[in-house]
XYZ file of C-alpha atoms in Angstrom:
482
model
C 0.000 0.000 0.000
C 3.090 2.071 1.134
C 4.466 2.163 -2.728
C 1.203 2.871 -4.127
C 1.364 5.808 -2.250
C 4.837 6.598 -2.998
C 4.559 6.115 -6.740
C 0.894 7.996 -6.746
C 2.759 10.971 -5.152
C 5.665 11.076 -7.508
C 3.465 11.126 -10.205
C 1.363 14.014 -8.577
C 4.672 15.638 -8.240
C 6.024 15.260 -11.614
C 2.307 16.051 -13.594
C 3.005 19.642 -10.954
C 6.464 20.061 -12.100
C 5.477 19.371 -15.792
C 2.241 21.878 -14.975
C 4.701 24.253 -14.010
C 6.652 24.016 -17.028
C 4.139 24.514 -19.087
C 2.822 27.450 -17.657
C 6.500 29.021 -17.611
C 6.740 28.369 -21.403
C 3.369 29.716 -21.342
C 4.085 33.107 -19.977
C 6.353 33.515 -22.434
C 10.206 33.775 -23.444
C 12.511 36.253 -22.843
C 13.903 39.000 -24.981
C 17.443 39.098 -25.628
C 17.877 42.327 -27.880
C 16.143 44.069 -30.311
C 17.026 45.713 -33.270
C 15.888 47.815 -35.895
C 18.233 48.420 -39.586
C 16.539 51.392 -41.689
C 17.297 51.839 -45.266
C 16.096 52.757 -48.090
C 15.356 49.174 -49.822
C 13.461 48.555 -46.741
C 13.354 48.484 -42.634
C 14.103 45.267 -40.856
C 12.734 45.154 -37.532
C 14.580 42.538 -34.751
C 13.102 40.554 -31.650
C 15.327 38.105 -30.270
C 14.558 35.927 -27.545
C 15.136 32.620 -26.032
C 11.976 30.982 -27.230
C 9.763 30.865 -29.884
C 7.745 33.944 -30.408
C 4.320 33.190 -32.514
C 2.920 36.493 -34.631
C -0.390 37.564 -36.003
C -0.603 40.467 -38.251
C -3.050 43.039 -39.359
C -2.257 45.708 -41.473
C -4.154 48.711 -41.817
C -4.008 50.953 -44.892
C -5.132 54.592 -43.737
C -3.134 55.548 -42.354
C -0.492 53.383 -43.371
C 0.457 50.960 -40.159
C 1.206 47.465 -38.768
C 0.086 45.716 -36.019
C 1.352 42.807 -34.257
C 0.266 40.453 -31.764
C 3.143 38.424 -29.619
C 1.892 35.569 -27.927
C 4.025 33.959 -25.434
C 5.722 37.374 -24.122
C 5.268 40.141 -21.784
C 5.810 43.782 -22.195
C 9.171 43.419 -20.784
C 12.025 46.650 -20.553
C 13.719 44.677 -23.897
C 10.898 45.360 -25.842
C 10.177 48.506 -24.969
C 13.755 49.255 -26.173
C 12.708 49.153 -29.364
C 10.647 52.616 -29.361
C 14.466 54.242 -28.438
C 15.967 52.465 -31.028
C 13.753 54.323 -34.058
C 15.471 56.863 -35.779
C 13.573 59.957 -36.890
C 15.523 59.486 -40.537
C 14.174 55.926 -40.701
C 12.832 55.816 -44.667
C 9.834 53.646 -43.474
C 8.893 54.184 -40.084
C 7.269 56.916 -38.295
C 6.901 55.403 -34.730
C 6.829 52.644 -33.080
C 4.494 51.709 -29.553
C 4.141 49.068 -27.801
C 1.412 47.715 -25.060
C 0.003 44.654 -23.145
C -2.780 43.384 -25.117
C -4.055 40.507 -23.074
C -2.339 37.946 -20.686
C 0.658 37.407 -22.118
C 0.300 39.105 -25.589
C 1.988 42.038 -26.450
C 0.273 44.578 -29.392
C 3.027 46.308 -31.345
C 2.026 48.764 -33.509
C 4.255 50.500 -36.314
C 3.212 53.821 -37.554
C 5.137 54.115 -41.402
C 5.607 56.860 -43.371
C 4.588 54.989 -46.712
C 2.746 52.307 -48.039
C 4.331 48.855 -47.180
C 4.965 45.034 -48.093
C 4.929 43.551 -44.329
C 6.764 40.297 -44.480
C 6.853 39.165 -40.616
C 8.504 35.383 -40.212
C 10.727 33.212 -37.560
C 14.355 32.319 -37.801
C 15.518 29.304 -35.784
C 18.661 30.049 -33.890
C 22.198 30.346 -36.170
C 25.528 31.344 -34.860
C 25.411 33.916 -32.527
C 21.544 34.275 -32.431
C 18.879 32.888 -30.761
C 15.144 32.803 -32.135
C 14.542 35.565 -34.412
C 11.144 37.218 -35.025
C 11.868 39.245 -38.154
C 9.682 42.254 -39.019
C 10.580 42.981 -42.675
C 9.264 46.412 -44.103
C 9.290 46.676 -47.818
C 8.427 49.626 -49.621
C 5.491 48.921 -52.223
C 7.194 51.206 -54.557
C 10.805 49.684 -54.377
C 14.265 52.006 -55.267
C 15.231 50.578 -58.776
C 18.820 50.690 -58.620
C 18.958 52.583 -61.900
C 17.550 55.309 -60.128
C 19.266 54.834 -57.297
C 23.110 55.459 -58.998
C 21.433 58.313 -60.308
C 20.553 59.618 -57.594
C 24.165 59.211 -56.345
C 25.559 61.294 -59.070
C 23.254 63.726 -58.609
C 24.420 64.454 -54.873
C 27.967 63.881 -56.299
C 27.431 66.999 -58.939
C 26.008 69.071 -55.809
C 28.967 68.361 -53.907
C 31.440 69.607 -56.984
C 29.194 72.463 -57.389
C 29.383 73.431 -53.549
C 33.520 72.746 -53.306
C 33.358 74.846 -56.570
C 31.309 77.546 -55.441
C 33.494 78.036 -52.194
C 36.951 78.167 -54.225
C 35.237 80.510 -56.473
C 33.530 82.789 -53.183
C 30.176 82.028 -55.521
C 26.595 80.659 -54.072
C 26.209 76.766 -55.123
C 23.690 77.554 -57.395
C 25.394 80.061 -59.619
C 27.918 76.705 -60.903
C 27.076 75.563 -63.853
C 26.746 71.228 -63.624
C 27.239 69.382 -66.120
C 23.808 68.371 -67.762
C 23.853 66.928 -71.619
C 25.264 63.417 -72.297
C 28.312 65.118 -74.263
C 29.296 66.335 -70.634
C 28.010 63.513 -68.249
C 26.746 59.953 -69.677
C 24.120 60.419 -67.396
C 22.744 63.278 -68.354
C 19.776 62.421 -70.236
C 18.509 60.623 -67.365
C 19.420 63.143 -64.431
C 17.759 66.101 -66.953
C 14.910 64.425 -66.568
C 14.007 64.176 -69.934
C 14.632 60.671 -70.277
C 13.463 57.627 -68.378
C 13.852 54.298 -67.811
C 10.235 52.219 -69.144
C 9.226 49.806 -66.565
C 10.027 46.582 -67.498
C 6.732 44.220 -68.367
C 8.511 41.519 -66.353
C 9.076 42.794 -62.799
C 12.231 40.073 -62.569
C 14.070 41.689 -65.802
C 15.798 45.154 -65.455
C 15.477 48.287 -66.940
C 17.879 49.248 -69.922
C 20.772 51.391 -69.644
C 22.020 54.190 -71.557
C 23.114 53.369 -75.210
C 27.336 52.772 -75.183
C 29.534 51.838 -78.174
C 32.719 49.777 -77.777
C 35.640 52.190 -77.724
C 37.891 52.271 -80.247
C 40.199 54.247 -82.469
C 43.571 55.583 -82.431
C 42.552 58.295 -79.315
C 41.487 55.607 -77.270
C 44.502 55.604 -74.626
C 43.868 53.808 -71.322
C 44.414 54.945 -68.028
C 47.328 53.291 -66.760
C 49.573 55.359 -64.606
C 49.322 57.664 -61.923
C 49.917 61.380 -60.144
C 52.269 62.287 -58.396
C 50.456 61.303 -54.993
C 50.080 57.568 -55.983
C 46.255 57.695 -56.580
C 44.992 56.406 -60.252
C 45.381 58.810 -62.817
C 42.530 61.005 -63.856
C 41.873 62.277 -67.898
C 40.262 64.924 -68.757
C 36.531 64.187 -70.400
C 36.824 63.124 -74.290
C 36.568 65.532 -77.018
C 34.055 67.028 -78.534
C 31.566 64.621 -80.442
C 33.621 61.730 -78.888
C 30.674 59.154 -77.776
C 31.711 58.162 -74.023
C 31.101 54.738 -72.760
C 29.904 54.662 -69.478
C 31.413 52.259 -67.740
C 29.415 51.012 -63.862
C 31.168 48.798 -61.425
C 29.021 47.499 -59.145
C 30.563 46.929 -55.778
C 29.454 44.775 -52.992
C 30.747 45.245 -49.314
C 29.497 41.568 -47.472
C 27.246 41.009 -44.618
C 25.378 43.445 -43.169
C 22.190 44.197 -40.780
C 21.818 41.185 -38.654
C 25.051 39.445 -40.617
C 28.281 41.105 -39.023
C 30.613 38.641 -41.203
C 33.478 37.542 -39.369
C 34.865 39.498 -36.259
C 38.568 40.351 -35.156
C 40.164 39.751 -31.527
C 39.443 43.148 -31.195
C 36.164 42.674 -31.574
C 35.811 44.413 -35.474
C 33.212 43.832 -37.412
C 34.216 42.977 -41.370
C 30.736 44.556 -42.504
C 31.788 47.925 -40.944
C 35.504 47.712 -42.139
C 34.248 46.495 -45.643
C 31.438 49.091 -46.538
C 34.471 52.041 -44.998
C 36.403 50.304 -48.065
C 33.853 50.194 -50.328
C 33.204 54.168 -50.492
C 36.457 55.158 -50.855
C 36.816 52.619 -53.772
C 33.469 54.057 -55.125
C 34.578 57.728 -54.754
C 37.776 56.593 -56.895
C 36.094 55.077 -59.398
C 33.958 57.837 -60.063
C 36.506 59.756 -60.802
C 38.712 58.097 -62.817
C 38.551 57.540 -66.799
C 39.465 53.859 -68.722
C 40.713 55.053 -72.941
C 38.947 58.246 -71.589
C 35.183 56.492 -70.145
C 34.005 57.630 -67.314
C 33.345 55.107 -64.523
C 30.818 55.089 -62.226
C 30.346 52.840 -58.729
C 27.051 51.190 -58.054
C 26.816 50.002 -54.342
C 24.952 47.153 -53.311
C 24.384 48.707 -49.922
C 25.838 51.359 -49.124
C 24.535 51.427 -45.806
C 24.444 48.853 -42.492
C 21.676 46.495 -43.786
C 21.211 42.675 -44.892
C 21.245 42.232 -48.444
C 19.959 38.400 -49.802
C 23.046 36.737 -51.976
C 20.983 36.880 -54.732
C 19.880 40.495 -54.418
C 23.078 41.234 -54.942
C 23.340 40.051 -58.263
C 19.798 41.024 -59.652
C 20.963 45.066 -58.261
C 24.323 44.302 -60.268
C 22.266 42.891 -63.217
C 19.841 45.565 -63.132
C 22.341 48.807 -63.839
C 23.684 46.256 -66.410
C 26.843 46.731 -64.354
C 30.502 45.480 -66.747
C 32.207 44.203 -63.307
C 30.899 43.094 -60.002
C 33.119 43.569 -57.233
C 32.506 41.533 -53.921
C 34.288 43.142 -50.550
C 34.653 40.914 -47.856
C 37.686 40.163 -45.039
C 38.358 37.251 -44.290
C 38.767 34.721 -41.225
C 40.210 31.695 -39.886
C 40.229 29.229 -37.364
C 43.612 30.224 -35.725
C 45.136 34.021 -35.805
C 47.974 33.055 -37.966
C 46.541 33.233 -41.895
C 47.211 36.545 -43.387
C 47.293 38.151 -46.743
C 44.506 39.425 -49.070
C 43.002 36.955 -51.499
C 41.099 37.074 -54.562
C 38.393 34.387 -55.775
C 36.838 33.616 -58.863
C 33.954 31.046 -59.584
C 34.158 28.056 -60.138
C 31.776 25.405 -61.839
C 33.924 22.271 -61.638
C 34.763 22.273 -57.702
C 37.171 24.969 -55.885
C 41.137 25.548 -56.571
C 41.882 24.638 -52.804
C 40.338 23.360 -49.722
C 40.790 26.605 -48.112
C 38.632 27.830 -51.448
C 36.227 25.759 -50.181
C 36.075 26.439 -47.086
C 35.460 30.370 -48.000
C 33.066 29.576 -50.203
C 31.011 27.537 -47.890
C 31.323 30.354 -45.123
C 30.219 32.757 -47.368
C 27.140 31.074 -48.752
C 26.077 31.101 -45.040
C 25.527 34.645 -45.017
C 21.907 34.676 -45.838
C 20.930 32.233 -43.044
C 22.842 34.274 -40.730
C 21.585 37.785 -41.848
C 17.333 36.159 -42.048
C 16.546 35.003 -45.068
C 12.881 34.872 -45.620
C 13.070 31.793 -47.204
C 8.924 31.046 -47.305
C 8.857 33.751 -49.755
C 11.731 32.885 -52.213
C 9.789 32.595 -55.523
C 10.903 30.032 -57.887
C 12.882 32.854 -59.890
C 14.809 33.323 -56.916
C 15.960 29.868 -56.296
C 16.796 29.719 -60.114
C 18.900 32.496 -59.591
C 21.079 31.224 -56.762
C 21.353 27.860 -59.375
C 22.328 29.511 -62.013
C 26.162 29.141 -63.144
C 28.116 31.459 -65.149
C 29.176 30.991 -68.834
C 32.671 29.947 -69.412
C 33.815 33.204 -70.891
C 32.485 35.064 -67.951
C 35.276 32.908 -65.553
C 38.051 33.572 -68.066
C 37.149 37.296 -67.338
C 36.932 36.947 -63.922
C 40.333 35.453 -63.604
C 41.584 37.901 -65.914
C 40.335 40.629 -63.546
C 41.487 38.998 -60.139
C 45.170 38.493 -61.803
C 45.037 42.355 -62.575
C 44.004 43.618 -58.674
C 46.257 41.099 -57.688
C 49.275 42.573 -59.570
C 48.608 45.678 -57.816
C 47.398 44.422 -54.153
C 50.687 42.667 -53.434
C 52.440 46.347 -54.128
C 50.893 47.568 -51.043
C 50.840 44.240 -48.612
C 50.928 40.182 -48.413
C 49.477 38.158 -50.530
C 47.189 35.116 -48.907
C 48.281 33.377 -52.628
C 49.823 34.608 -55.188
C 47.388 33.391 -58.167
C 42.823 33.774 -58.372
C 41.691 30.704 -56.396
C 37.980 29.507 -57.573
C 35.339 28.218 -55.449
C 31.396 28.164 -55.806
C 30.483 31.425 -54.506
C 26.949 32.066 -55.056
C 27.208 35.597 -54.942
C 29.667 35.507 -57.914
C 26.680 33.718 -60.287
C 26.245 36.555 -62.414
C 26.658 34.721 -66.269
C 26.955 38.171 -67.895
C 29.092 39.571 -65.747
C 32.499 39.192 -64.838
C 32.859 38.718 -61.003
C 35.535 38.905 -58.400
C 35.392 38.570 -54.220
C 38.149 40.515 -52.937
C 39.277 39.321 -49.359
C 40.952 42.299 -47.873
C 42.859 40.547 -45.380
C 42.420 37.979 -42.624
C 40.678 40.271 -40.038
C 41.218 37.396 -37.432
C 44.773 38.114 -37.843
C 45.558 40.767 -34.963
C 47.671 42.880 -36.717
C 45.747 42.849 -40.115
C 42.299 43.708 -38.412
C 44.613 47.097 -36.722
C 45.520 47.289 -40.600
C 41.380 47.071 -41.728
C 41.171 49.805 -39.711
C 44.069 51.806 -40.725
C 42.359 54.769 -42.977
C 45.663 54.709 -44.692
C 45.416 51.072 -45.036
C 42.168 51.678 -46.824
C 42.930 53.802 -49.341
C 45.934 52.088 -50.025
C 44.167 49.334 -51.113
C 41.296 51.271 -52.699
C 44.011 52.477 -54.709
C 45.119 49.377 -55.613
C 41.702 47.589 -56.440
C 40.751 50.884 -58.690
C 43.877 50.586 -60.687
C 43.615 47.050 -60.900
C 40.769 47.829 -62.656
C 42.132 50.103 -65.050
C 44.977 47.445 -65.660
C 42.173 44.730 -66.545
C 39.745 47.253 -68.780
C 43.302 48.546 -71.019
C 43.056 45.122 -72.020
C 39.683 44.039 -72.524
C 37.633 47.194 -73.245
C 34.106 46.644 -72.148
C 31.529 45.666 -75.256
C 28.361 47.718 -76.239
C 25.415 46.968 -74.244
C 22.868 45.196 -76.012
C 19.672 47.362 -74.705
C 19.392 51.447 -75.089
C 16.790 53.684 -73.642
C-alpha cells in the first residue's frame, strides 16, 4: 500500500512540475535584444529571444500601419527598447508603440511613413543568435537601382558644385553642372528628360544608356598615376567623342543582422568592408578607362542585410561590366594573413581553403534572415544559375590584374585567383571577383582594416587594378538602349 502511495505521489509531483513548465513556457520567453536596420530598400525590424515567439498580423491601410500580436511574451524593458531604437531618418517608419494586449500578448504597432509590403517570419537560432522574429518592411514602390546610382551622381554633382562655389567665393547655385550626355553619360537621365520604361517583367531590369565599344587611335587607357600615388585622372573626351559609361558594381558583405566575421578586437568585417567600399566608389567615379568615365554602383551602401541573390539582380539591373565583392576574411587560428582574390568556379574549388570560403560565405543569408517562405521560384533559379565559361576567363583575368597591384601595397594570402562556388559571384553576364581584404582574425591585419591609410591604399590598388584589366579588354556595347 506504502508504494502505491509513494509512486501515486511522484506522479502528482512530476504532472506539478510538468504543470509548471508549461505554464513558464506559457508566460512567455525572454527578450534578448532588439534591433531595428533602416534603409532605403526597406526596414528590418529585430526581436530576439530565447523561445519561440508566434505572430499575427493586421495591417491597416489609412493611415499606413502594422500591427502585431506576440503571444508567449510580456511587455518586458527589452521590448520597450525598441521605441528608443527608431530613428527619426528611418525611410519607413514613423513610430513605433508598444502595449500589453491581453495575458501574455503584447500589441506592437508600427506607424510608417509609406505604403508597405509587411513580411513578418521566424528564424531558428544560427551562430550567434537565438530565435529571431523578423519584421521585414518593404516599400510597395521599391528604389530601382537605376535610379538609385542616379541619384548618387546627382548628390555627387552638388557636392562639386558646392567645393566649386566656395573656391570661387560664388553661391552653389550660380555653378554651372554638367547636364547633356556630351558632358556627363548620365545626363539624359538626371535632366529628366529621359526615363527608364518599366520593365513588363518585374524580374528583368530596366535598360541602360546606349554605349559603343571604344575604339580608335585616341582611345589611350588609363594606366599610370599622379604624383600622390592615386589612379590617374583624364580629362573628359573631345568634342563629339561618344563616351562609354562604364558602372562597377561593388558589394561590401554582410550586413544588418550578418556582421561577417569578427577580429580579436572585436571588429566587425561589414563595418571595415562598406568604410572600403566608399572610398573605392569615390575613386572610381573619378577616374577615366581610354577616356570612359566610370561610375560605382553600391549594393548597400549602408548597415543592412542584403539576400546573396539580391546582390546580383541590383548588379544585373544597372547592367553593371564588373561586379566587385568586398569581404575580409577569417580563420580558425590568428595566424593566416594576406589578401586573397576568388573567382567562380563550376567544376569544384582551386583549394580546400577555397572551399572552405566559399562555404562560409554562402552562409551569409541564413545568418543575416533570409525569408526563405517567400523565395519565388525565380529566386531559387537564380542562386542555381552558373556562369558561362567566358564570364570565368574574365573573372580570372580581372582577379590576376588587382592582384598585380594588391601585393604592391601588402601580403598576398596566394599569389594566383583561387575559384570556389560562390553564389554571390553567379552573375553569367558579368564578370565577377570577391576581394578578401585581409584575414581580419589576424591581430595585426584587423589594426591594418582599420588603418584609414590602409584603406585607401588598397582602394588604390583595387581601382587601378581595374584600369589594368579594362586597357586590355575594353568593355563591349550593351545590347539594350533607352
Amino acid at each position: 500500500m506504502s508504494g502505491n502511495l509513494s509512486r501515486r505521489t511522484l506522479l502528482r509531483t512530476g504532472s506539478l512540475v510538468l504543470l509548471l513548465g508549461a505554464q513558464q513556457i506559457a508566460r512567455g520567453a525572454s527578450v534578448v535584444a532588439v534591433r531595428i536596420w533602416p534603409a532605403e530598400d526597406y526596414t528590418r525590424v529585430t526581436i530576439e529571444s530565447d523561445g519561440v515567439l508566434q505572430a499575427k498580423q493586421f495591417f491597416v491601410t489609412d493611415p499606413p500601419r502594422l500591427a502585431v500580436d506576440i503571444e508567449g511574451i510580456d511587455l518586458l524593458p527589452g521590448l520597450r527598447e525598441l521605441v528608443g531604437k527608431l530613428k527619426s531618418d528611418d525611410p519607413n517608419i514613423a513610430g513605433i508603440r508598444a502595449a500589453q494586449n491581453a495575458p501574455n500578448v503584447v500589441r506592437l504597432v508600427i506607424d510608417l511613413k509609406k505604403p508597405i509590403k509587411p513580411q513578418v517570419f521566424n528564424l531558428e537560432p544560427v551562430a550567434a543568435y537565438q530565435h529571431r522574429l523578423v519584421f521585414d518592411l518593404y516599400p510597395l514602390n521599391p528604389p530601382d537601382p537605376l535610379e538609385q546610382l542616379i541619384a548618387q551622381r546627382m548628390k555627387d554633382m552638388d557636392a562639386a558644385s558646392e567645393r566649386a562655389a566656395r573656391l570661387l567665393g560664388l553661391e552653389a547655385d550660380k555653378v554651372t553642372k554638367p547636364a547633356t550626355p556630351a558632358d556627363d553619360p548620365l545626363g539624359e537621365l538626371i535632366a529628366g528628360r529621359e526615363r527608364p520604361k518599366a520593365p513588363a517583367n518585374p524580374d528583368q531590369g530596366p535598360p541602360l544608356p546606349a554605349a559603343k565599344p571604344p575604339g580608335g587611335s585616341d582611345d589611350t587607357a588609363v594606366a599610370g598615376a599622379n604624383p600622390k600615388g592615386s589612379p590617374a585622372k583624364q580629362p573628359p573626351g573631345g568634342k563629339g567623342k561618344t563616351e562609354r559609361l562604364i558602372i562597377i558594381a561593388l558589394d561590401p558583405g554582410d550586413g544588418g543582422e550578418d556582421p561577417g566575421a569578427i577580429g580579436p578586437n572585436g571588429t566587425q568585417e561589414k563595418r571595415v568592408v562598406l568604410q572600403i567600399a566608399h572610398k573605392l566608389r569615390e575613386r572610381i567615379n573619378e577616374t577615366r578607362v581610354n577616356g570612359n568615365p566610370m561610375r560605382a554602383f553600391m549594393t548597400r551602401d549602408k548597415d543592412f542585410f542584403v539576400p546573396l541573390q539580391v546582390r546580383v539582380q541590383k548588379a544585373q539591373r544597372v547592367q553593371a561590366d564588373l561586379f566587385i565583392s568586398i569581404h575580409a576574411d577569417a580563420f580558425l587560428t590568428p595566424r593566416p594573413q594576406g589578401a586573397s582574390v576568388y573567382a567562380l568556379s563550376t567544376r569544384g574549388a582551386s583549394s580546400s581553403a577555397a572551399k572552405w570560403m566559399a562555404d562560409k560565405e554562402n552562409a551569409a543569408d541564413l545568418v543575416g534572415g533570409l525569408n526563405t517562405k517567400t523565395a519565388d521560384a525565380h529566386v531559387r533559379r537564380a542562386l542555381l544559375d552558373m556562369s558561362t565559361t567566358a564570364q570565368i576567363n574574365d573573372s580570372l583575368k580581372l582577379g590576376t590584374a588587382m592582384l598585380g597591384h594588391v601585393k604592391r601595397i601588402g601580403k598576398l594570402h596566394k599569389p594566383q585567383v583561387e575559384q570556389a562556388n560562390f553564389a554571390v559571384l553567379r552573375a553569367p553576364d558579368i564578370p565577377s571577383v570577391l576581394v578578401e581584404t585581409a584575414f581580419i582574425s589576424n591581430p595585426d591585419e584587423e589594426k591594418r582594416l582599420n588603418d584609414p591609410k590602409y584603406q585607401d591604399d588598397l582602394a588604390d590598388a583595387l581601382v587601378r587594378g581595374i584600369v589594368a584589366y579594362f586597357s586590355k579588354n575594353p568593355p563591349l556595347a550593351r545590347n539594350r538602349q533607352i
